[in-house]
CSV table of C-alpha atoms and ligand atoms in Angstrom, one decimal:
chain,number,residue,atom,x,y,z
A,353,UNK,CA,99.4,161.8,66.6
A,354,UNK,CA,102.9,162.7,65.4
A,355,UNK,CA,102.8,162.7,61.6
A,356,UNK,CA,105.6,162.9,59.1
A,357,UNK,CA,104.3,164.9,56.1
A,358,UNK,CA,106.5,164.6,53.0
A,359,UNK,CA,106.2,167.5,50.6
A,360,UNK,CA,104.7,169.6,53.4
A,361,UNK,CA,106.1,172.8,51.9
A,362,UNK,CA,104.1,172.3,48.7
A,363,UNK,CA,100.6,173.4,47.7
A,364,UNK,CA,98.6,170.5,49.1
A,365,UNK,CA,101.1,169.5,51.7
A,366,UNK,CA,101.1,172.9,53.4
A,367,UNK,CA,97.2,172.8,53.5
A,368,UNK,CA,97.5,169.4,55.1
A,369,UNK,CA,99.9,170.6,57.7
A,370,UNK,CA,97.8,173.6,58.6
A,371,UNK,CA,94.7,171.4,58.9
A,372,UNK,CA,96.6,168.8,61.0
A,373,UNK,CA,98.1,171.3,63.4
A,374,UNK,CA,95.4,174.0,63.6
A,375,UNK,CA,92.2,171.9,63.3
A,376,UNK,CA,93.1,168.4,64.5
A,377,UNK,CA,95.8,169.1,67.0
A,378,UNK,CA,98.4,166.7,65.6
A,379,UNK,CA,102.1,167.1,65.7
A,380,UNK,CA,103.7,167.5,62.3
A,381,UNK,CA,107.2,167.0,61.0
A,382,UNK,CA,107.6,168.3,57.4
A,383,UNK,CA,110.1,166.5,55.3
A,384,UNK,CA,110.8,168.5,52.2
A,385,UNK,CA,113.7,169.0,49.8
A,386,UNK,CA,112.4,172.6,48.9
A,387,UNK,CA,112.5,172.2,45.2
A,388,UNK,CA,111.2,175.2,43.1
A,389,UNK,CA,107.7,174.0,44.2
A,390,UNK,CA,108.4,174.0,47.9
A,391,UNK,CA,108.0,177.2,49.8
A,392,UNK,CA,108.4,177.8,53.6
A,393,UNK,CA,106.3,181.0,53.2
A,394,UNK,CA,103.3,178.6,52.8
A,395,UNK,CA,103.9,177.3,56.3
A,396,UNK,CA,104.3,180.6,58.1
A,397,UNK,CA,101.0,180.4,60.0
A,398,UNK,CA,102.1,177.2,61.8
A,399,UNK,CA,105.9,177.6,61.8
A,400,UNK,CA,106.0,178.9,65.3
A,401,UNK,CA,103.8,176.2,66.7
A,402,UNK,CA,105.3,173.8,69.2
A,403,UNK,CA,103.6,171.0,67.1
A,404,UNK,CA,105.7,171.8,64.0
A,405,UNK,CA,109.1,170.7,62.9
A,406,UNK,CA,110.9,170.9,59.6
A,407,UNK,CA,113.6,168.7,58.0
A,408,UNK,CA,115.0,169.8,54.7
A,409,UNK,CA,115.6,166.4,53.1
A,410,UNK,CA,115.4,164.6,49.8
A,411,UNK,CA,113.1,161.6,50.1
A,412,UNK,CA,115.5,159.7,47.9
A,413,UNK,CA,118.2,159.9,50.6
A,414,UNK,CA,117.6,156.7,52.6
A,415,UNK,CA,120.1,157.4,55.4
A,416,UNK,CA,118.5,160.8,56.0
A,417,UNK,CA,115.0,159.3,56.0
A,418,UNK,CA,116.0,156.5,58.4
A,419,UNK,CA,117.4,159.2,60.7
A,420,UNK,CA,114.2,161.2,60.6
A,421,UNK,CA,112.1,158.1,61.5
A,422,UNK,CA,114.4,157.4,64.5
A,423,UNK,CA,114.5,161.1,65.6
A,424,UNK,CA,110.7,161.7,65.5
A,425,UNK,CA,109.2,158.2,65.9
A,426,UNK,CA,106.1,159.2,63.9
A,427,UNK,CA,102.7,157.5,64.3
A,428,UNK,CA,102.0,158.0,60.6
A,429,UNK,CA,103.4,159.1,57.3
A,430,UNK,CA,101.4,161.2,54.9
A,431,UNK,CA,103.4,161.1,51.7
A,432,UNK,CA,102.8,164.0,49.3
A,433,UNK,CA,106.4,164.8,48.1
A,434,UNK,CA,106.5,164.5,44.4
A,435,UNK,CA,107.3,166.2,41.2
A,436,UNK,CA,103.8,167.3,40.2
A,437,UNK,CA,103.6,169.2,37.0
A,438,UNK,CA,102.7,167.3,33.9
A,439,UNK,CA,104.3,169.7,31.5
A,440,UNK,CA,107.6,169.5,33.3
A,441,UNK,CA,107.4,165.7,33.2
A,442,UNK,CA,107.2,165.7,29.4
A,443,UNK,CA,110.5,167.8,29.1
A,444,UNK,CA,112.4,166.3,32.1
A,445,UNK,CA,111.0,162.9,33.1
A,446,UNK,CA,114.2,161.8,35.0
A,447,UNK,CA,113.5,163.7,38.2
A,448,UNK,CA,109.9,162.4,38.2
A,449,UNK,CA,111.2,158.8,38.1
A,450,UNK,CA,113.7,159.6,40.9
A,451,UNK,CA,111.4,161.4,43.3
A,452,UNK,CA,108.0,159.8,42.5
A,453,UNK,CA,109.2,156.2,42.1
A,454,UNK,CA,112.5,155.9,43.9
A,455,UNK,CA,111.6,158.4,46.6
A,456,UNK,CA,108.4,156.5,47.4
A,457,UNK,CA,110.3,153.2,47.5
A,458,UNK,CA,112.8,154.7,49.9
A,459,UNK,CA,110.0,156.0,52.3
A,460,UNK,CA,108.2,152.6,52.2
A,461,UNK,CA,111.5,150.7,53.0
A,462,UNK,CA,112.5,153.1,55.7
A,463,UNK,CA,109.0,152.9,57.3
A,464,UNK,CA,109.2,149.1,57.1
A,465,UNK,CA,112.6,149.0,58.9
A,466,UNK,CA,111.4,151.5,61.4
A,467,UNK,CA,108.3,149.4,62.3
A,468,UNK,CA,110.5,146.2,62.4
A,469,UNK,CA,113.1,147.7,64.7
A,470,UNK,CA,111.4,150.3,66.9
A,471,UNK,CA,109.8,149.4,70.2
A,472,UNK,CA,106.7,151.4,69.4
A,473,UNK,CA,103.7,150.6,71.4
A,474,UNK,CA,100.4,150.4,69.5
A,475,UNK,CA,102.3,149.4,66.3
A,476,UNK,CA,99.0,148.4,64.8
A,477,UNK,CA,98.0,152.0,64.7
A,478,UNK,CA,100.8,153.1,62.3
A,479,UNK,CA,99.6,154.3,58.9
A,480,UNK,CA,101.3,155.2,55.7
A,481,UNK,CA,99.0,157.3,53.5
A,482,UNK,CA,100.3,157.4,49.9
A,483,UNK,CA,98.8,160.4,48.2
A,484,UNK,CA,98.2,160.0,44.5
A,485,UNK,CA,96.2,161.3,41.6
A,486,UNK,CA,93.2,160.4,39.4
A,487,UNK,CA,95.5,160.8,36.4
A,488,UNK,CA,96.7,157.2,36.9
A,489,UNK,CA,93.4,156.0,35.5
A,490,UNK,CA,94.0,157.7,32.1
A,491,UNK,CA,91.3,159.4,30.1
A,492,UNK,CA,87.5,159.1,30.2
A,493,UNK,CA,85.1,159.7,27.3
A,494,UNK,CA,82.0,161.9,27.7
A,495,UNK,CA,80.5,159.7,30.4
A,496,UNK,CA,81.5,157.5,33.3
A,497,UNK,CA,83.5,158.1,36.5
A,498,UNK,CA,86.8,156.7,37.9
A,499,UNK,CA,86.1,154.2,40.8
A,500,UNK,CA,88.7,152.6,43.0
A,501,UNK,CA,88.6,149.5,40.7
A,502,UNK,CA,89.2,151.4,37.4
A,503,UNK,CA,92.3,149.9,35.8
A,504,UNK,CA,95.3,152.1,35.6
A,505,UNK,CA,96.1,153.5,32.2
A,506,UNK,CA,98.5,156.5,32.7
A,507,UNK,CA,99.3,158.8,29.7
A,508,UNK,CA,102.0,161.2,30.9
A,509,UNK,CA,105.4,160.6,32.5
A,510,UNK,CA,104.0,162.3,35.6
A,511,UNK,CA,101.0,160.0,35.8
A,512,UNK,CA,103.1,156.9,34.9
A,513,UNK,CA,105.5,157.6,37.8
A,514,UNK,CA,102.6,158.2,40.2
A,515,UNK,CA,101.0,154.9,39.0
A,516,UNK,CA,104.3,153.1,39.6
A,517,UNK,CA,104.5,154.5,43.1
A,518,UNK,CA,100.9,153.4,43.8
A,519,UNK,CA,101.7,149.9,42.8
A,520,UNK,CA,104.9,149.8,44.9
A,521,UNK,CA,103.0,151.2,47.9
A,522,UNK,CA,100.2,148.5,47.5
A,523,UNK,CA,102.9,145.8,47.1
A,524,UNK,CA,104.6,146.9,50.4
A,525,UNK,CA,101.2,146.5,52.1
A,526,UNK,CA,100.4,143.1,50.6
A,527,UNK,CA,103.9,141.6,50.8
A,528,UNK,CA,105.3,143.1,54.0
A,529,UNK,CA,102.1,144.0,55.8
A,530,UNK,CA,103.0,147.8,55.9
A,531,UNK,CA,99.7,149.5,56.8
A,532,UNK,CA,99.4,151.5,53.6
A,533,UNK,CA,96.3,153.4,52.3
A,534,UNK,CA,96.4,154.9,48.8
A,535,UNK,CA,94.4,158.0,47.8
A,536,UNK,CA,93.7,159.1,44.3
A,537,UNK,CA,92.5,162.7,44.1
A,538,UNK,CA,91.2,164.9,41.3
A,539,UNK,CA,92.7,168.4,40.4
A,540,UNK,CA,93.2,170.6,43.4
A,541,UNK,CA,93.0,174.4,43.4
A,542,UNK,CA,93.1,177.0,46.1
A,543,UNK,CA,95.6,179.3,48.0
A,544,UNK,CA,99.4,178.7,47.9
A,545,UNK,CA,99.4,176.8,44.5
A,546,UNK,CA,102.6,177.4,42.5
A,547,UNK,CA,101.7,179.7,39.6
A,548,UNK,CA,102.5,177.3,36.8
A,549,UNK,CA,99.2,175.4,37.2
A,550,UNK,CA,96.1,176.5,35.3
A,551,UNK,CA,94.1,178.4,37.9
A,552,UNK,CA,96.9,180.5,39.6
A,553,UNK,CA,98.6,181.1,36.2
A,554,UNK,CA,95.3,182.4,34.8
A,555,UNK,CA,94.6,184.6,37.7
A,556,UNK,CA,98.0,186.1,37.9
A,557,UNK,CA,98.4,186.6,34.1
A,558,UNK,CA,94.9,188.2,34.0
A,559,UNK,CA,95.9,190.6,36.8
A,560,UNK,CA,99.0,191.5,34.8
A,561,UNK,CA,97.1,191.9,31.5
A,562,UNK,CA,99.0,189.0,30.0
A,563,UNK,CA,97.8,186.2,27.6
A,564,UNK,CA,95.8,183.4,29.3
A,565,UNK,CA,97.1,180.2,27.6
A,566,UNK,CA,94.6,177.4,27.1
A,567,UNK,CA,95.6,174.1,25.6
A,568,UNK,CA,93.9,173.2,22.3
A,569,UNK,CA,90.2,174.1,22.2
A,570,UNK,CA,90.0,174.0,26.0
A,571,UNK,CA,87.5,171.2,26.0
A,572,UNK,CA,89.4,169.0,28.4
A,573,UNK,CA,87.4,168.3,31.5
A,574,UNK,CA,88.8,168.2,35.1
A,575,UNK,CA,87.0,167.5,38.3
A,576,UNK,CA,88.1,170.3,40.6
A,577,UNK,CA,88.5,170.0,44.4
A,578,UNK,CA,89.3,172.9,46.8
A,579,UNK,CA,92.6,172.1,48.5
A,580,UNK,CA,91.2,172.3,52.1
A,581,UNK,CA,88.6,169.7,51.2
A,582,UNK,CA,91.4,167.4,50.1
A,583,UNK,CA,93.2,168.1,53.5
A,584,UNK,CA,90.1,167.2,55.4
A,585,UNK,CA,89.7,164.0,53.4
A,586,UNK,CA,93.3,163.0,54.2
A,587,UNK,CA,92.6,163.7,57.9
A,588,UNK,CA,89.5,161.5,57.8
A,589,UNK,CA,91.4,158.7,56.0
A,590,UNK,CA,94.3,158.9,58.4
A,591,UNK,CA,91.9,158.6,61.3
A,592,UNK,CA,89.4,156.0,60.1
A,593,UNK,CA,90.4,154.6,56.7
A,594,UNK,CA,90.8,150.9,56.1
A,595,UNK,CA,94.4,149.6,55.7
A,596,UNK,CA,95.0,148.2,52.3
A,597,UNK,CA,92.1,150.2,50.7
A,598,UNK,CA,92.2,152.9,48.2
A,599,UNK,CA,90.0,156.0,48.3
A,600,UNK,CA,89.1,158.3,45.4
A,601,UNK,CA,88.8,161.9,46.4
A,602,UNK,CA,86.9,164.3,44.2
A,603,UNK,CA,84.5,167.3,44.4
A,604,UNK,CA,81.9,166.5,41.8
A,605,UNK,CA,82.9,169.8,40.1
A,606,UNK,CA,83.5,168.8,36.5
A,607,UNK,CA,84.4,171.7,34.3
A,608,UNK,CA,86.0,172.2,30.9
A,609,UNK,CA,89.3,174.1,31.1
A,610,UNK,CA,88.0,176.9,28.9
A,611,UNK,CA,85.0,177.3,31.3
A,612,UNK,CA,87.4,177.5,34.3
A,613,UNK,CA,89.3,180.3,32.6
A,614,UNK,CA,86.1,182.0,31.6
A,615,UNK,CA,84.9,181.9,35.2
A,616,UNK,CA,88.1,183.6,36.4
A,617,UNK,CA,87.7,186.2,33.7
A,618,UNK,CA,84.1,187.0,34.8
A,619,UNK,CA,85.2,187.4,38.5
A,620,UNK,CA,88.1,189.6,37.5
A,621,UNK,CA,85.8,191.7,35.3
A,622,UNK,CA,83.9,192.5,38.5
A,623,UNK,CA,86.9,192.9,40.7
A,624,UNK,CA,89.2,194.7,38.2
A,625,UNK,CA,86.7,196.4,35.8
A,626,UNK,CA,89.5,198.6,34.2
A,627,UNK,CA,90.8,195.6,32.3
A,628,UNK,CA,87.4,194.0,31.3
A,629,UNK,CA,86.7,192.0,29.4
A,630,UNK,CA,89.5,189.7,30.5
A,631,UNK,CA,88.3,187.1,28.0
A,632,UNK,CA,90.1,188.9,25.3
A,633,UNK,CA,93.4,187.7,26.8
A,634,UNK,CA,92.5,184.0,26.2
A,635,UNK,CA,95.1,182.5,23.8
A,636,UNK,CA,94.7,179.0,22.5
A,637,UNK,CA,98.0,177.2,22.3
A,638,UNK,CA,99.2,173.9,20.8
A,639,UNK,CA,97.7,171.1,22.8
A,640,UNK,CA,99.9,169.1,25.3
A,641,UNK,CA,101.0,165.7,23.8
A,642,UNK,CA,99.0,162.8,25.4
A,643,UNK,CA,96.6,165.3,26.9
A,644,UNK,CA,93.8,163.3,28.7
A,645,UNK,CA,90.3,164.4,27.6
A,646,UNK,CA,88.3,164.0,30.8
A,647,UNK,CA,88.7,163.0,34.4
A,648,UNK,CA,85.8,162.5,36.8
A,649,UNK,CA,85.9,160.9,40.2
A,650,UNK,CA,83.4,158.7,42.0
A,651,UNK,CA,84.1,159.5,45.6
A,652,UNK,CA,81.2,157.5,47.1
A,653,UNK,CA,83.5,155.1,49.1
A,654,UNK,CA,85.0,158.0,51.0
A,655,UNK,CA,81.6,159.6,51.4
A,656,UNK,CA,79.7,156.6,52.6
A,657,UNK,CA,82.5,154.9,54.7
A,658,UNK,CA,84.0,158.0,56.3
A,659,UNK,CA,81.2,160.6,55.9
A,660,UNK,CA,83.4,163.0,54.1
A,661,UNK,CA,81.9,165.6,51.7
A,662,UNK,CA,83.5,168.4,49.7
A,663,UNK,CA,82.4,171.6,51.4
A,664,UNK,CA,83.3,174.0,48.6
A,665,UNK,CA,81.7,174.2,45.2
A,666,UNK,CA,83.7,175.6,42.3
A,667,UNK,CA,81.6,178.8,42.6
A,668,UNK,CA,82.6,179.4,46.2
A,669,UNK,CA,86.1,178.0,46.0
A,670,UNK,CA,87.2,180.0,42.9
A,671,UNK,CA,86.0,183.2,44.5
A,672,UNK,CA,88.1,182.6,47.6
A,673,UNK,CA,91.1,181.6,45.5
A,674,UNK,CA,91.0,184.6,43.3
A,675,UNK,CA,90.7,186.9,46.3
A,676,UNK,CA,93.6,185.2,48.0
A,677,UNK,CA,95.9,185.8,45.0
A,678,UNK,CA,94.8,189.4,44.9
A,679,UNK,CA,95.5,189.8,48.6
A,680,UNK,CA,98.8,187.8,48.8
A,681,UNK,CA,101.2,189.5,46.4
A,682,UNK,CA,103.8,189.0,49.1
A,683,UNK,CA,103.5,185.2,48.5
A,684,UNK,CA,103.6,185.0,44.8
A,685,UNK,CA,105.7,188.0,43.7
A,686,UNK,CA,109.0,186.2,44.3
A,687,UNK,CA,107.7,183.1,42.5
A,688,UNK,CA,107.0,185.0,39.3
A,689,UNK,CA,110.6,186.0,39.0
A,690,UNK,CA,112.9,183.6,37.2
A,691,UNK,CA,110.1,181.1,36.2
A,692,UNK,CA,109.6,182.2,32.6
A,693,UNK,CA,106.6,184.1,33.8
A,694,UNK,CA,106.9,187.9,33.8
A,695,UNK,CA,107.3,189.6,37.2
A,696,UNK,CA,106.0,192.9,36.1
A,697,UNK,CA,104.0,194.6,38.9
A,698,UNK,CA,100.2,194.7,38.6
A,699,UNK,CA,99.0,197.8,36.9
B,1843,NAD,P1,103.7,170.6,44.7
B,1843,NAD,O1,104.5,170.5,43.5
B,1843,NAD,O2,103.0,171.9,45.0
B,1843,NAD,O3,104.6,170.2,46.0
B,1843,NAD,C1,105.5,169.1,46.0
B,1843,NAD,C2,106.4,169.3,47.2
B,1843,NAD,O4,107.2,168.1,47.3
B,1843,NAD,C3,107.2,170.5,47.2
B,1843,NAD,O5,107.2,171.1,48.5
B,1843,NAD,C4,108.6,170.0,46.9
B,1843,NAD,O6,109.7,170.8,47.5
B,1843,NAD,C5,108.6,168.6,47.5
B,1843,NAD,N1,109.5,167.7,46.9
B,1843,NAD,C6,109.7,167.4,45.6
B,1843,NAD,N2,110.6,166.5,45.4
B,1843,NAD,C7,111.1,166.1,46.6
B,1843,NAD,C8,112.1,165.2,47.1
B,1843,NAD,N3,112.8,164.5,46.2
B,1843,NAD,N4,112.2,165.1,48.4
B,1843,NAD,C9,111.5,165.8,49.3
B,1843,NAD,N5,110.6,166.7,48.9
B,1843,NAD,C10,110.3,166.9,47.6
B,1843,NAD,O7,102.6,169.4,44.6
B,1843,NAD,P2,101.1,169.4,45.1
B,1843,NAD,O8,100.3,169.9,44.0
B,1843,NAD,O9,101.0,169.9,46.5
B,1843,NAD,O10,100.9,167.8,45.1
B,1843,NAD,C11,101.2,167.0,46.3
B,1843,NAD,C12,100.9,165.6,46.1
B,1843,NAD,O11,99.6,165.4,45.7
B,1843,NAD,C13,101.7,164.9,44.9
B,1843,NAD,O12,102.1,163.6,45.3
B,1843,NAD,C14,100.8,164.9,43.8
B,1843,NAD,O13,101.0,163.9,42.9
B,1843,NAD,C15,99.5,164.7,44.5
B,1843,NAD,N6,98.3,165.2,43.8
B,1843,NAD,C16,98.2,166.5,43.4
B,1843,NAD,C17,97.1,167.0,42.8
B,1843,NAD,C18,97.0,168.5,42.3
B,1843,NAD,O14,96.0,168.8,41.7
B,1843,NAD,N7,97.9,169.3,42.6
B,1843,NAD,C19,96.0,166.2,42.6
B,1843,NAD,C20,96.0,164.9,43.1
B,1843,NAD,C21,97.2,164.4,43.7
């Protein structure tokens, strides 16, 4: 298949592109604006592949997006481009509305026009996979899981814009017959994640002997999924998912934030004993407004219908992730400069 991957230079998008090209043999055209979160260095391992193409484009630019559909004639769109950081959405919601809501609308419209006007054979095979988050469901109490039928109840500007885009995507399926599938995934972690998110920020700050900020008492629970498991889920959904359906994606790896940070500290005590105990760096900071208490995903539809299973547990995935950040200073050093995060060398 020839697949347009929006946001392919981001954390999850780059993992998806590697999986599609290296494991599944698909052709990929990355459509990415290269915001602060986009990084061509994350695509280095596939950049020289004949199955790879890159278009630096804003998904809100309908003329450019139309042109890309005509130029590449994709068999599918996997739409990941988004503003993705909840904290940034609180301070600057405008760009979240633009990219996440308007950008998704533009892609859906351009896909609809493309299908209506192109003389594609096998039109019934076209798919538009809209990649979203479990944060659209709001917050859980101590028990229960989000299923695909849980009502939406977003708390942050980020999750509200993702919820809006999910509704628009479903409407384009029901009203115009665009073959859309929506996916709602839990928190991802793994290599190539921009170091503003909890796990890479904690690893890199700990390596630099800097404070490890934890919101409030750190009791907020997230359901962690290794990024390559997410990429495999999207590959399975693209291949065999039901048009018009939604799929929850999650790893059954619920952990409190404070325990995630503690786990990283324990690994680093072993790997970097000179700084042990790293736990002394933990600094509780004022909680994020509207901070959801708990997310937990019921992924049984994906597991039973498509036979997908998360392969990594948090225990194995976090070890791989920490080692990757230790090994790949070349990737993250430029990102620590100019992002309100110190770029001091590791001592
Ligand atoms: P990311 O911030 O790492 O990457 C986003 C990518 O989108 C970047 O490459 C950026 O340059 C690009 N982009 C942003 N605005 C754009 C625009 N207007 N036009 C074109 N490209 C643009 O994000 P991520 O963590 O990889 O998340 C990818 C998708 O998965 C998002 O839709 C996000 O909502 C969703 N998601 C993320 C998680 C998570 O834990 N990170 C969990 C569930 C769902």
